[in-house]
């Protein structure tokens, strides 16, 4: 027996900041304290002193007498005392209004809104305890009277379940996976330490035959083996949890209609079978109106999906909780479509169950025919007081409005198949629905966005009436914005003027650099080699900005007609390799960025030149498959070095050679003409290559579009389209192409429409046959039993439900007759 003592008065009087909970423990037979040492005895005496000082029990006899109030071998007794007082002087919990209940005083105060204040579970502790667990399997007593627990699914009309899987619930799983990895690592360290200790003992003992030493060795080896097994198990658990992070988490949503009180609707969210949130409005319910009205849903969320807060009133991860509510709202809309209430008419549906008052919050009519109809749709479900199994009672007019005993047991069940505690619990026949995601069109998304903006504007106008209609700003703000706009426009004009001046300065700078470049080429007496410029046909496929750029490049190329080799002599990072014997060995210009092959152990490896010596007869080569620390200097005439061709990837060269970059900067400051030559050469060399790549990319995209929209009867196939040149693409008959495509698309759509019309006519024929069959069944049921309150000309789902009820009662009656027959 254990007592847990929670007291705010104790902490305030003793001025304790930390939470201290005395928990004395006693033997259930002798009622003596369970203590082993003197320290435990002193602790027990201190705890009992605190309990007798701050609790309503002043002697040990009074204290021990409370354990006698627990019936049976196990159970929990909760004693509440010294209640907090409100400003009015009344206690926070009302125990006088109802002697068998605990009611929250002033539930319609500031902590509750109007709707929630009317919900009984918000006011009554008895009502709250009845739905506290999703599948109650215990007896709960409040003020000495048993609580009649409920299962939500059994009290709903047309319940339906939906499976929902998502990979977004990761927070709790990640925490568990990290914790299991740390446990596995700690277990691995303990195992290694034990194994090391076992090896040291084994080396220390050696071949000794001493018995005690052998026993000690066996003990440490056994301990090491156990720790190793524990480490392996923890490692497997950690791997399993890490793997489960990528697996989706599956939840089961259950929805139904609360026909007994339509005003009490919303979602119930449980965590490990314990209620966390109730009557949570989601989806269409949060927007108001009658759409999805009266729908009650619930879900039991595992601990690994969402973790609740310490007070079990909310969830720790607000983002994942909002995602859960959004998913439940979407599935609730699917349930609303599946039960076809909107097609029948929301008002007519509720009028059939007795909600004839136009006020939505009014309770249903207590007319006998409506009470009977509601009772027929939702069967009575009771829990046995002995075996705690749930039993569904067959419909009987005598059970309508009947108050059943608290100690109801299975033997009182009129159903002969389930009137024994040994009989299996009857499962609720609940169909499973399938959620179909609705893809909104662009127009629907725009309309929804406009509605949201309009709603926010209306809320802002209500908060500030001085604001202009249809605007989120007041008149003064609008006037100030106009002034700011004029100032911004003036600033934009000045900014554009500055940009034009900057561009003019840039053009003049380019001209001066070109003039300097021309003088440099003239002084050398050599002409640069011309690179192939893009043709006129290729220019047709370039954008305007690219054409302008190509024109400038052409002008620069024409204005500089000197050899590139002469330019290479002036470049500080180039060198023309020449052999010693006068015959050309390497007939290329060596510069930083050239690709080079290096022979290492009779194998040629790819590399790139990243640096040249001052004398230009040595170069440092970076091998592609090795890091920078393996770079090596080679002589230009080294037979193990083979220079291939210049590299165009200058970013890679600059990244690998930081030392050479600084050398380049020094060279640029000392020899300005040389640096200008390098810049101009880069422009002339690289721009035509990028423009041709742009043409190829545009042509490839054009071909892809043509292959995608290719009509069935077009003169070309996909392979022919893929082989079209840019010139052929320029003359492609695009108008005729899309005319063929549009005609084929219209033909395909018309065939679908014709098939849909045929299906619609066929469904109408079957619907008429179904209605005729329902009317015949209604007449048959009315002729068999006149007590059935059903219209003979009705063709609604009420006929199906009555027919199912009759079949079920007939089967139960046959089973009862077979069980009463004597065995042969």
Short mmCIF file of N, CA and C in Angstrom, two decimals, residues 97-180:
data_model
loop_
_atom_site.label_atom_id
_atom_site.label_comp_id
_atom_site.label_asym_id
_atom_site.label_seq_id
_atom_site.Cartn_x
_atom_site.Cartn_y
_atom_site.Cartn_z
N UNK A 97 -23.99 20.85 -5.01
CA UNK A 97 -25.15 20.87 -5.91
C UNK A 97 -25.59 19.46 -6.27
N UNK A 98 -24.64 18.57 -6.52
CA UNK A 98 -24.93 17.17 -6.84
C UNK A 98 -24.08 16.31 -5.92
N UNK A 99 -24.74 15.53 -5.08
CA UNK A 99 -24.00 14.75 -4.09
C UNK A 99 -23.20 13.62 -4.71
N UNK A 100 -23.49 13.28 -5.97
CA UNK A 100 -22.77 12.20 -6.64
C UNK A 100 -21.86 12.73 -7.77
N UNK A 101 -21.58 14.01 -7.75
CA UNK A 101 -20.76 14.57 -8.82
C UNK A 101 -19.91 15.71 -8.27
N UNK A 102 -18.90 16.10 -9.03
CA UNK A 102 -18.06 17.26 -8.74
C UNK A 102 -18.19 18.20 -9.93
N UNK A 103 -18.71 19.38 -9.71
CA UNK A 103 -19.03 20.31 -10.78
C UNK A 103 -18.10 21.51 -10.68
N UNK A 104 -17.63 21.97 -11.83
CA UNK A 104 -16.77 23.14 -11.88
C UNK A 104 -17.61 24.39 -11.68
N UNK A 105 -17.27 25.16 -10.68
CA UNK A 105 -18.03 26.37 -10.39
C UNK A 105 -17.81 27.41 -11.48
N UNK A 106 -18.90 28.09 -11.85
CA UNK A 106 -18.87 29.17 -12.84
C UNK A 106 -18.17 28.73 -14.13
N UNK A 107 -18.68 27.66 -14.80
CA UNK A 107 -18.01 27.19 -16.02
C UNK A 107 -18.16 28.13 -17.19
N UNK A 108 -19.10 29.07 -17.13
CA UNK A 108 -19.31 29.99 -18.24
C UNK A 108 -18.58 31.30 -18.02
N UNK A 109 -17.51 31.26 -17.22
CA UNK A 109 -16.73 32.47 -16.95
C UNK A 109 -15.78 32.77 -18.08
N UNK A 110 -14.71 33.45 -17.73
CA UNK A 110 -13.77 33.92 -18.75
C UNK A 110 -12.97 32.79 -19.38
N UNK A 111 -12.87 31.64 -18.72
CA UNK A 111 -12.06 30.56 -19.26
C UNK A 111 -12.80 29.74 -20.30
N UNK A 112 -14.09 29.97 -20.50
CA UNK A 112 -14.87 29.18 -21.44
C UNK A 112 -15.67 30.12 -22.33
N UNK A 113 -15.80 29.76 -23.61
CA UNK A 113 -16.66 30.54 -24.47
C UNK A 113 -18.08 30.02 -24.38
N UNK A 114 -18.98 30.62 -25.13
CA UNK A 114 -20.40 30.30 -24.98
C UNK A 114 -20.69 28.87 -25.38
N UNK A 115 -20.08 28.40 -26.48
CA UNK A 115 -20.37 27.06 -26.95
C UNK A 115 -19.84 26.01 -25.98
N UNK A 116 -18.57 26.15 -25.58
CA UNK A 116 -17.96 25.14 -24.71
C UNK A 116 -18.60 25.13 -23.33
N UNK A 117 -19.15 26.28 -22.88
CA UNK A 117 -19.77 26.30 -21.57
C UNK A 117 -21.00 25.44 -21.48
N UNK A 118 -21.62 25.13 -22.62
CA UNK A 118 -22.82 24.32 -22.63
C UNK A 118 -22.52 22.82 -22.67
N UNK A 119 -21.29 22.45 -22.97
CA UNK A 119 -20.94 21.04 -23.06
C UNK A 119 -20.84 20.45 -21.66
N UNK A 120 -21.56 19.37 -21.36
CA UNK A 120 -21.55 18.84 -19.98
C UNK A 120 -20.18 18.36 -19.54
N UNK A 121 -19.35 17.84 -20.48
CA UNK A 121 -18.03 17.36 -20.10
C UNK A 121 -17.11 18.48 -19.63
N UNK A 122 -17.45 19.74 -19.93
CA UNK A 122 -16.67 20.87 -19.44
C UNK A 122 -17.04 21.25 -18.00
N UNK A 123 -18.23 20.85 -17.57
CA UNK A 123 -18.72 21.24 -16.25
C UNK A 123 -18.67 20.10 -15.25
N UNK A 124 -19.09 18.91 -15.70
CA UNK A 124 -19.28 17.78 -14.79
C UNK A 124 -18.08 16.85 -14.84
N UNK A 125 -17.55 16.53 -13.68
CA UNK A 125 -16.45 15.56 -13.61
C UNK A 125 -16.94 14.16 -13.94
N UNK A 126 -18.19 13.85 -13.61
CA UNK A 126 -18.76 12.54 -13.93
C UNK A 126 -18.88 12.37 -15.44
N UNK A 127 -19.37 13.42 -16.12
CA UNK A 127 -19.49 13.34 -17.58
C UNK A 127 -18.11 13.26 -18.22
N UNK A 128 -17.15 13.99 -17.67
CA UNK A 128 -15.79 13.95 -18.23
C UNK A 128 -15.15 12.58 -18.03
N UNK A 129 -15.37 11.98 -16.87
CA UNK A 129 -14.78 10.67 -16.60
C UNK A 129 -15.40 9.58 -17.46
N UNK A 130 -16.63 9.80 -17.92
CA UNK A 130 -17.30 8.77 -18.73
C UNK A 130 -16.66 8.63 -20.11
N UNK A 131 -16.00 9.66 -20.63
CA UNK A 131 -15.36 9.60 -21.94
C UNK A 131 -13.85 9.76 -21.82
N UNK A 132 -13.31 9.62 -20.63
CA UNK A 132 -11.89 9.86 -20.40
C UNK A 132 -11.02 8.88 -21.16
N UNK A 133 -11.50 7.66 -21.43
CA UNK A 133 -10.73 6.63 -22.12
C UNK A 133 -11.48 6.20 -23.37
N UNK A 134 -10.73 5.95 -24.43
CA UNK A 134 -11.35 5.61 -25.70
C UNK A 134 -12.01 4.23 -25.65
N UNK A 135 -11.47 3.32 -24.85
CA UNK A 135 -12.06 1.99 -24.65
C UNK A 135 -11.97 1.65 -23.16
N UNK A 136 -12.92 2.14 -22.36
CA UNK A 136 -12.83 1.98 -20.89
C UNK A 136 -12.83 0.51 -20.48
N UNK A 137 -11.90 0.17 -19.58
CA UNK A 137 -11.81 -1.19 -19.05
C UNK A 137 -11.59 -1.15 -17.54
N UNK A 138 -12.23 -0.18 -16.86
CA UNK A 138 -12.09 -0.09 -15.42
C UNK A 138 -13.37 0.49 -14.83
N UNK A 139 -13.53 0.30 -13.53
CA UNK A 139 -14.67 0.88 -12.81
C UNK A 139 -14.23 2.18 -12.16
N UNK A 140 -15.01 3.23 -12.35
CA UNK A 140 -14.71 4.54 -11.78
C UNK A 140 -15.88 4.96 -10.91
N UNK A 141 -15.58 5.38 -9.67
CA UNK A 141 -16.60 5.83 -8.73
C UNK A 141 -16.30 7.27 -8.35
N UNK A 142 -17.32 8.11 -8.35
CA UNK A 142 -17.22 9.50 -7.91
C UNK A 142 -18.25 9.72 -6.81
N UNK A 143 -17.78 10.14 -5.68
CA UNK A 143 -18.65 10.36 -4.51
C UNK A 143 -19.43 9.09 -4.15
N UNK A 144 -18.79 7.94 -4.33
CA UNK A 144 -19.41 6.68 -3.95
C UNK A 144 -20.36 6.10 -4.97
N UNK A 145 -20.56 6.74 -6.12
CA UNK A 145 -21.49 6.24 -7.14
C UNK A 145 -20.70 5.93 -8.42
N UNK A 146 -21.04 4.80 -9.05
CA UNK A 146 -20.30 4.34 -10.21
C UNK A 146 -20.59 5.24 -11.42
N UNK A 147 -19.56 5.47 -12.22
CA UNK A 147 -19.67 6.25 -13.45
C UNK A 147 -19.99 5.30 -14.60
N UNK A 148 -21.05 5.63 -15.36
CA UNK A 148 -21.39 4.82 -16.53
C UNK A 148 -20.52 5.30 -17.70
N UNK A 149 -19.49 4.53 -18.00
CA UNK A 149 -18.56 4.91 -19.05
C UNK A 149 -19.18 4.70 -20.43
N UNK A 150 -18.58 5.35 -21.42
CA UNK A 150 -19.09 5.31 -22.79
C UNK A 150 -17.97 4.97 -23.75
N UNK A 151 -18.38 4.35 -24.86
CA UNK A 151 -17.50 4.20 -26.02
C UNK A 151 -18.09 5.05 -27.14
N UNK A 152 -17.32 6.04 -27.60
CA UNK A 152 -17.87 7.01 -28.54
C UNK A 152 -18.41 6.35 -29.81
N UNK A 153 -17.73 5.34 -30.31
CA UNK A 153 -18.14 4.74 -31.58
C UNK A 153 -19.52 4.10 -31.47
N UNK A 154 -19.88 3.59 -30.28
CA UNK A 154 -21.17 2.92 -30.13
C UNK A 154 -22.33 3.90 -30.00
N UNK A 155 -22.06 5.16 -29.77
CA UNK A 155 -23.13 6.13 -29.60
C UNK A 155 -23.33 7.04 -30.80
N UNK A 156 -22.76 6.68 -31.97
CA UNK A 156 -22.84 7.52 -33.15
C UNK A 156 -23.70 6.85 -34.23
N UNK A 157 -24.32 7.69 -35.04
CA UNK A 157 -25.13 7.23 -36.16
C UNK A 157 -24.25 7.14 -37.41
N UNK A 158 -24.30 5.98 -38.07
CA UNK A 158 -23.51 5.70 -39.27
C UNK A 158 -22.02 5.95 -39.04
N UNK A 159 -21.41 5.26 -38.09
CA UNK A 159 -19.96 5.44 -37.90
C UNK A 159 -19.18 4.87 -39.07
N UNK A 160 -18.07 5.50 -39.35
CA UNK A 160 -17.21 5.07 -40.47
C UNK A 160 -15.77 5.40 -40.12
N UNK A 161 -14.85 4.51 -40.46
CA UNK A 161 -13.45 4.69 -40.14
C UNK A 161 -12.63 4.95 -41.40
N UNK A 162 -11.54 5.69 -41.23
CA UNK A 162 -10.64 6.04 -42.32
C UNK A 162 -9.20 5.84 -41.85
N UNK A 163 -8.38 5.25 -42.71
CA UNK A 163 -6.96 5.08 -42.43
C UNK A 163 -6.19 6.27 -42.99
N UNK A 164 -5.30 6.80 -42.18
CA UNK A 164 -4.50 7.96 -42.60
C UNK A 164 -3.04 7.69 -42.29
N UNK A 165 -2.19 7.84 -43.32
CA UNK A 165 -0.75 7.62 -43.16
C UNK A 165 -0.01 8.90 -43.52
N UNK A 166 1.02 9.21 -42.73
CA UNK A 166 1.81 10.42 -42.97
C UNK A 166 3.21 10.22 -42.41
N UNK A 167 4.17 10.89 -43.05
CA UNK A 167 5.57 10.84 -42.60
C UNK A 167 5.96 12.13 -41.89
N UNK A 168 4.99 13.00 -41.61
CA UNK A 168 5.31 14.29 -41.01
C UNK A 168 5.44 14.22 -39.49
N UNK A 169 4.97 13.14 -38.88
CA UNK A 169 5.05 13.02 -37.43
C UNK A 169 6.40 12.41 -37.07
N UNK A 170 7.40 13.27 -36.90
CA UNK A 170 8.77 12.78 -36.70
C UNK A 170 9.39 13.21 -35.37
N UNK A 171 8.86 14.24 -34.75
CA UNK A 171 9.55 14.83 -33.59
C UNK A 171 9.76 13.81 -32.48
N UNK A 172 8.68 13.16 -32.07
CA UNK A 172 8.79 12.20 -30.98
C UNK A 172 9.64 10.99 -31.39
N UNK A 173 9.49 10.53 -32.63
CA UNK A 173 10.27 9.39 -33.10
C UNK A 173 11.76 9.73 -33.14
N UNK A 174 12.09 10.96 -33.53
CA UNK A 174 13.49 11.37 -33.56
C UNK A 174 14.08 11.41 -32.15
N UNK A 175 13.30 11.86 -31.19
CA UNK A 175 13.78 11.88 -29.80
C UNK A 175 14.03 10.46 -29.31
N UNK A 176 13.09 9.56 -29.60
CA UNK A 176 13.25 8.17 -29.16
C UNK A 176 14.44 7.50 -29.87
N UNK A 177 14.60 7.80 -31.16
CA UNK A 177 15.72 7.21 -31.89
C UNK A 177 17.06 7.70 -31.34
N UNK A 178 17.14 8.99 -31.06
CA UNK A 178 18.38 9.54 -30.50
C UNK A 178 18.67 8.95 -29.12
N UNK A 179 17.64 8.80 -28.31
CA UNK A 179 17.82 8.21 -26.99
C UNK A 179 18.29 6.77 -27.09
N UNK A 180 17.68 6.00 -28.03
CA UNK A 180 18.09 4.60 -28.18
C UNK A 180 19.52 4.49 -28.70
#
